[in-house]
Amino acid sequence: MAAGDDVRADVELAVRAAGYRMEVIDLIRSAGNGHTAGSLSCLDILTVLYERVLRISPETLNHPERDRYVQSKGHAVEALYVVLAGAGLLDRALLDTYLRFGTKLVGHATRSVPGIEQSTGALGHGLSLGVGMAIAGKQNGLGYRVFVLLGDGELAEGSVWEAAMSAGHHDLDNLVAIVDRNRHQIAGPTAEIMNSEPLAEKFAAFGWTVHEIDGHDLVQVERTLSSAPTVPGRPTTVLADTVKGSGISYMEHDIRWHHRVPNDEEYAVARQDVENRIAELRSRA
C-alpha cells in the first residue's frame, strides 16, 4: 500500500471511530440509560481491535483458531455493541432493541449476543476468564490470542492480580491485557478512591511485558496491539491512557457522565462535536 493510501486508511478508521461515538450516544438516548463516558473512553481501542487486529470475521465466529476478546469492564457494553455491528458481527437491527424487554442486548456483556465470548458482570473477573482461555489455547495447540479490556477502577479487585500472577507463572504470551486508564470511576478519580499506581511496575513484577500508550492515537494503538505477543513466554500489558467522555467536549473528564443520558441540548452539542471532528479528519485525506 502506498503512503497516501496508508494515510487515507488511517483517516477512514478515525472517521469510523468518531461516528461510533454518535452511535453510542444514540443507543443510550434511545434506551434512556447506559454508561456514557466509559464507553467513549474505550471506543478507539475497540475500533482498532475489531477493524485491524482481531483475527475474527462473521464467517469465523465459532472457528477454534479465532482470536478471543473479553470485555472485563462490561458496563461499557454500548461501545462493544456498536463496534460489533460496524464489523458485521452483530445484526445492526438488534441495536434498536437495546435494554428493551426481552432483548439480548442488556447493560453488561453477555454470551447470548453473537460475537461476545464471555458474560462479564461483577468487575474484576475478566482477566481470570482471559487467563483460562489462554491456557486452553496453549494446551490444545491453538494459535489464537486473547485480548482483555479492563478499566483502571476495577484494578482494585484482588482477582485481577491473582490472574496477573497466574498469567506470568504460566508464560501466557498469547494473552494481552489492555487497561483503559481514564483515571476516573463512578465515585471520583481512581487515584482518590483506590490508587493502583504504579501499574507498569506491578504488572512487570508479575512477569508481563508492559507498553504505555495514548489510547486515542489509533496508529499507536494498532501498532502496539498488532505486535502481540511482544516477548515469547511473557503476557503483554498495554496501559492505554484515555479520557473519560472522549470526543464530546462537555463530557471529557467530567465524572457526572459515568452514567447519565444527554438531554436535547446536550445531544445537539455532542452531534456538532462529532460532525466537526469528522470534517477535520476529512480535510486531511
Short mmCIF file of C-alpha atoms in Angstrom, two decimals:
data_model
loop_
_atom_site.label_atom_id
_atom_site.label_comp_id
_atom_site.label_asym_id
_atom_site.label_seq_id
_atom_site.Cartn_x
_atom_site.Cartn_y
_atom_site.Cartn_z
CA MET A 1 0.00 0.00 0.00
CA ALA A 2 1.36 3.44 -0.93
CA ALA A 3 1.97 6.07 1.74
CA GLY A 4 -1.00 8.13 0.60
CA ASP A 5 -3.21 5.07 0.82
CA ASP A 6 -1.98 4.46 4.37
CA VAL A 7 -2.95 8.00 5.36
CA ARG A 8 -6.40 7.68 3.80
CA ALA A 9 -6.94 4.33 5.51
CA ASP A 10 -5.97 5.80 8.88
CA VAL A 11 -8.27 8.79 8.34
CA GLU A 12 -11.15 6.49 7.43
CA LEU A 13 -10.55 4.49 10.60
CA ALA A 14 -10.60 7.70 12.66
CA VAL A 15 -13.80 8.79 10.91
CA ARG A 16 -15.37 5.47 11.77
CA ALA A 17 -14.35 5.83 15.42
CA ALA A 18 -15.83 9.33 15.53
CA GLY A 19 -19.07 8.10 14.01
CA TYR A 20 -19.26 5.31 16.55
CA ARG A 21 -19.33 7.95 19.30
CA MET A 22 -22.61 9.29 17.97
CA GLU A 23 -23.99 5.79 17.65
CA VAL A 24 -23.17 5.11 21.31
CA ILE A 25 -24.96 8.28 22.36
CA ASP A 26 -27.94 7.45 20.13
CA LEU A 27 -28.11 4.00 21.72
CA ILE A 28 -28.08 5.43 25.23
CA ARG A 29 -30.57 8.16 24.38
CA SER A 30 -32.98 5.68 22.85
CA ALA A 31 -32.83 3.41 25.90
CA GLY A 32 -32.80 6.25 28.43
CA ASN A 33 -29.95 4.55 30.27
CA GLY A 34 -26.35 3.47 29.87
CA HIS A 35 -22.71 4.05 30.69
CA THR A 36 -21.79 7.01 28.53
CA ALA A 37 -18.34 8.35 29.36
CA GLY A 38 -16.69 4.97 29.99
CA SER A 39 -17.91 3.69 26.63
CA LEU A 40 -16.37 6.70 24.90
CA SER A 41 -13.00 6.27 26.61
CA CYS A 42 -12.51 2.75 25.25
CA LEU A 43 -14.11 3.26 21.83
CA ASP A 44 -10.91 3.94 19.91
CA ILE A 45 -9.35 0.78 21.35
CA LEU A 46 -12.34 -1.32 20.32
CA THR A 47 -12.40 0.21 16.85
CA VAL A 48 -8.78 -0.72 16.23
CA LEU A 49 -9.21 -4.20 17.70
CA TYR A 50 -12.16 -5.15 15.51
CA GLU A 51 -11.12 -3.30 12.37
CA ARG A 52 -7.40 -4.02 12.31
CA VAL A 53 -6.20 -6.52 14.92
CA LEU A 54 -8.53 -9.38 15.89
CA ARG A 55 -8.46 -12.42 13.63
CA ILE A 56 -12.21 -12.85 13.51
CA SER A 57 -14.98 -12.36 10.95
CA PRO A 58 -18.68 -13.15 10.58
CA GLU A 59 -17.62 -16.43 8.96
CA THR A 60 -15.22 -17.43 11.76
CA LEU A 61 -17.22 -16.59 14.89
CA ASN A 62 -17.01 -20.22 16.01
CA HIS A 63 -13.68 -21.17 14.45
CA PRO A 64 -11.33 -22.70 17.05
CA GLU A 65 -8.42 -20.54 15.86
CA ARG A 66 -10.28 -17.22 16.12
CA ASP A 67 -8.84 -14.57 18.43
CA ARG A 68 -10.80 -14.05 21.64
CA TYR A 69 -11.85 -10.72 23.16
CA VAL A 70 -13.15 -10.32 26.72
CA GLN A 71 -14.60 -7.00 27.89
CA SER A 72 -13.90 -7.11 31.61
CA LYS A 73 -15.26 -3.57 32.02
CA GLY A 74 -18.53 -5.00 30.82
CA HIS A 75 -20.64 -1.99 31.75
CA ALA A 76 -19.17 -0.11 28.76
CA VAL A 77 -21.03 -2.56 26.58
CA GLU A 78 -22.65 0.13 24.41
CA ALA A 79 -19.29 0.69 22.73
CA LEU A 80 -18.90 -3.03 22.15
CA TYR A 81 -22.38 -3.41 20.63
CA VAL A 82 -21.81 -0.54 18.21
CA VAL A 83 -18.38 -1.78 17.10
CA LEU A 84 -19.61 -5.38 16.73
CA ALA A 85 -22.41 -4.12 14.48
CA GLY A 86 -19.96 -2.00 12.48
CA ALA A 87 -17.72 -5.02 11.96
CA GLY A 88 -20.64 -7.11 10.70
CA LEU A 89 -20.51 -9.45 13.71
CA LEU A 90 -23.86 -8.30 15.12
CA ASP A 91 -27.11 -7.63 13.29
CA ARG A 92 -27.43 -3.83 13.31
CA ALA A 93 -31.21 -4.14 13.70
CA LEU A 94 -30.62 -5.56 17.18
CA LEU A 95 -29.26 -2.20 18.33
CA ASP A 96 -32.83 -0.88 18.29
CA THR A 97 -33.71 -3.43 20.99
CA TYR A 98 -31.05 -2.28 23.47
CA LEU A 99 -32.41 -2.55 27.05
CA ARG A 100 -35.91 -3.33 25.74
CA PHE A 101 -37.95 -6.07 27.38
CA GLY A 102 -36.83 -9.50 26.20
CA THR A 103 -33.74 -8.24 24.38
CA LYS A 104 -30.37 -9.97 24.27
CA LEU A 105 -28.66 -6.56 24.39
CA VAL A 106 -28.59 -5.91 28.12
CA GLY A 107 -26.43 -3.49 30.09
CA HIS A 108 -23.45 -5.81 30.50
CA ALA A 109 -21.65 -8.05 28.04
CA THR A 110 -23.34 -11.45 27.80
CA ARG A 111 -22.64 -14.60 25.80
CA SER A 112 -26.18 -14.63 24.45
CA VAL A 113 -25.05 -11.96 21.97
CA PRO A 114 -23.25 -13.26 18.84
CA GLY A 115 -19.60 -12.27 18.86
CA ILE A 116 -19.30 -11.94 22.64
CA GLU A 117 -17.11 -14.64 24.15
CA GLN A 118 -17.90 -14.29 27.86
CA SER A 119 -20.50 -12.72 30.12
CA THR A 120 -18.96 -10.07 32.36
CA GLY A 121 -20.96 -8.80 35.30
CA ALA A 122 -19.12 -8.01 38.54
CA LEU A 123 -15.92 -6.14 37.75
CA GLY A 124 -12.54 -7.80 38.14
CA HIS A 125 -13.34 -11.21 36.66
CA GLY A 126 -12.49 -10.69 33.01
CA LEU A 127 -8.74 -11.19 33.26
CA SER A 128 -9.27 -14.51 35.05
CA LEU A 129 -11.53 -15.60 32.18
CA GLY A 130 -8.85 -14.50 29.72
CA VAL A 131 -6.19 -16.49 31.55
CA GLY A 132 -8.36 -19.60 31.32
CA MET A 133 -8.87 -19.09 27.58
CA ALA A 134 -5.15 -18.53 27.05
CA ILE A 135 -4.23 -21.67 28.99
CA ALA A 136 -6.77 -23.68 26.98
CA GLY A 137 -5.27 -22.38 23.75
CA LYS A 138 -1.80 -23.46 24.83
CA GLN A 139 -2.95 -26.90 25.98
CA ASN A 140 -4.88 -27.51 22.76
CA GLY A 141 -2.08 -26.33 20.49
CA LEU A 142 -4.17 -23.48 19.05
CA GLY A 143 -2.66 -20.23 17.79
CA TYR A 144 -5.30 -17.76 18.89
CA ARG A 145 -4.63 -14.70 21.04
CA VAL A 146 -6.77 -13.45 23.92
CA PHE A 147 -7.34 -9.72 24.47
CA VAL A 148 -8.91 -8.50 27.71
CA LEU A 149 -10.05 -4.90 28.28
CA LEU A 150 -10.03 -3.71 31.90
CA GLY A 151 -10.95 -0.38 33.45
CA ASP A 152 -8.37 1.14 35.78
CA GLY A 153 -11.02 1.38 38.51
CA GLU A 154 -11.59 -2.38 38.54
CA LEU A 155 -7.90 -3.00 39.21
CA ALA A 156 -8.74 -2.57 42.90
CA GLU A 157 -10.25 -6.08 42.74
CA GLY A 158 -7.95 -8.76 44.10
CA SER A 159 -8.91 -11.33 41.45
CA VAL A 160 -7.22 -9.14 38.83
CA TRP A 161 -3.87 -9.57 40.50
CA GLU A 162 -4.34 -13.28 41.09
CA ALA A 163 -4.95 -13.58 37.34
CA ALA A 164 -1.92 -11.40 36.58
CA MET A 165 0.28 -13.61 38.76
CA SER A 166 -1.12 -16.76 37.13
CA ALA A 167 -0.56 -15.43 33.59
CA GLY A 168 3.08 -14.72 34.32
CA HIS A 169 3.57 -18.08 36.01
CA HIS A 170 2.13 -19.96 33.02
CA ASP A 171 4.10 -17.95 30.42
CA LEU A 172 0.93 -16.89 28.60
CA ASP A 173 2.40 -14.94 25.71
CA ASN A 174 -0.94 -15.39 23.88
CA LEU A 175 -2.64 -13.06 26.42
CA VAL A 176 -2.91 -9.26 26.16
CA ALA A 177 -4.41 -7.16 28.97
CA ILE A 178 -5.45 -3.66 27.89
CA VAL A 179 -6.11 -1.17 30.67
CA ASP A 180 -8.46 1.69 29.78
CA ARG A 181 -6.64 4.11 32.07
CA ASN A 182 -9.08 7.04 32.06
CA ARG A 183 -8.29 7.74 35.74
CA HIS A 184 -11.94 8.05 36.78
CA GLN A 185 -14.62 5.74 38.10
CA ILE A 186 -18.21 6.13 39.25
CA ALA A 187 -17.40 7.81 42.57
CA GLY A 188 -14.49 10.04 41.54
CA PRO A 189 -10.83 9.98 40.46
CA THR A 190 -9.37 6.49 40.66
CA ALA A 191 -6.29 7.77 42.48
CA GLU A 192 -8.52 9.03 45.32
CA ILE A 193 -10.87 6.05 45.52
CA MET A 194 -8.16 3.35 45.40
CA ASN A 195 -4.83 4.26 43.88
CA SER A 196 -3.49 1.32 41.86
CA GLU A 197 -0.39 3.03 40.51
CA PRO A 198 2.38 2.35 39.64
CA LEU A 199 0.68 -0.06 37.25
CA ALA A 200 3.64 -0.61 34.93
CA GLU A 201 5.85 -1.77 37.78
CA LYS A 202 3.14 -4.01 39.23
CA PHE A 203 2.44 -5.87 36.01
CA ALA A 204 6.16 -6.14 35.27
CA ALA A 205 6.71 -7.68 38.71
CA PHE A 206 4.34 -10.49 37.73
CA GLY A 207 6.31 -11.20 34.56
CA TRP A 208 4.38 -9.15 32.00
CA THR A 209 5.84 -7.05 29.19
CA VAL A 210 4.36 -3.56 29.59
CA HIS A 211 3.61 -0.88 26.99
CA GLU A 212 2.27 2.59 27.86
CA ILE A 213 0.44 4.33 25.01
CA ASP A 214 -2.04 7.04 24.10
CA GLY A 215 -5.32 5.13 23.92
CA HIS A 216 -6.78 7.64 21.44
CA ASP A 217 -3.88 7.55 18.98
CA LEU A 218 -5.24 4.96 16.55
CA VAL A 219 -1.91 4.38 14.82
CA GLN A 220 -0.15 3.83 18.13
CA VAL A 221 -2.91 1.54 19.39
CA GLU A 222 -2.80 -0.55 16.21
CA ARG A 223 0.97 -0.80 16.19
CA THR A 224 1.09 -1.93 19.81
CA LEU A 225 -1.80 -4.42 19.73
CA SER A 226 -0.76 -5.90 16.39
CA SER A 227 2.69 -6.72 17.79
CA ALA A 228 1.30 -9.18 20.34
CA PRO A 229 2.77 -11.46 21.51
CA THR A 230 5.53 -8.95 22.20
CA VAL A 231 8.03 -11.19 24.00
CA PRO A 232 7.97 -15.01 23.79
CA GLY A 233 6.93 -16.53 27.10
CA ARG A 234 5.56 -13.32 28.59
CA PRO A 235 1.99 -11.96 28.65
CA THR A 236 1.55 -8.38 27.44
CA THR A 237 0.02 -5.43 29.28
CA VAL A 238 -1.00 -2.31 27.36
CA LEU A 239 -1.63 0.68 29.62
CA ALA A 240 -3.73 2.93 27.41
CA ASP A 241 -4.07 6.49 28.67
CA THR A 242 -7.58 7.64 27.75
CA VAL A 243 -10.07 10.39 28.53
CA LYS A 244 -13.41 9.54 30.06
CA GLY A 245 -16.06 11.00 27.74
CA SER A 246 -13.51 11.33 24.91
CA GLY A 247 -14.70 13.20 21.83
CA ILE A 248 -17.61 15.03 23.43
CA SER A 249 -16.45 18.39 24.73
CA TYR A 250 -18.59 18.76 27.84
CA MET A 251 -18.25 15.11 28.91
CA GLU A 252 -14.47 14.89 28.95
CA HIS A 253 -13.01 14.47 32.48
CA ASP A 254 -16.49 15.04 34.00
CA ILE A 255 -17.36 12.23 36.41
CA ARG A 256 -21.07 13.06 36.19
CA TRP A 257 -21.14 11.42 32.76
CA HIS A 258 -20.24 7.97 34.04
CA HIS A 259 -23.92 7.06 33.99
CA ARG A 260 -26.00 9.90 32.52
CA VAL A 261 -28.14 10.44 29.41
CA PRO A 262 -27.79 13.66 27.34
CA ASN A 263 -30.82 15.93 27.13
CA ASP A 264 -31.87 17.54 23.84
CA GLU A 265 -29.48 20.49 24.14
CA GLU A 266 -26.56 18.30 25.20
CA TYR A 267 -27.32 15.87 22.40
CA ALA A 268 -27.16 18.67 19.84
CA VAL A 269 -23.74 19.75 21.13
CA ALA A 270 -22.49 16.16 21.01
CA ARG A 271 -23.62 15.78 17.41
CA GLN A 272 -21.87 19.03 16.48
CA ASP A 273 -18.67 17.86 18.19
CA VAL A 274 -18.73 14.64 16.19
CA GLU A 275 -19.54 16.40 12.91
CA ASN A 276 -16.71 18.88 13.48
CA ARG A 277 -14.29 16.06 14.18
CA ILE A 278 -15.27 14.18 11.04
CA ALA A 279 -14.95 17.33 8.93
CA GLU A 280 -11.49 17.96 10.38
CA LEU A 281 -10.42 14.39 9.59
CA ARG A 282 -11.82 14.54 6.04
CA SER A 283 -9.78 17.67 5.40
CA ARG A 284 -6.60 15.67 5.94
CA ALA A 285 -7.36 12.93 3.42
#
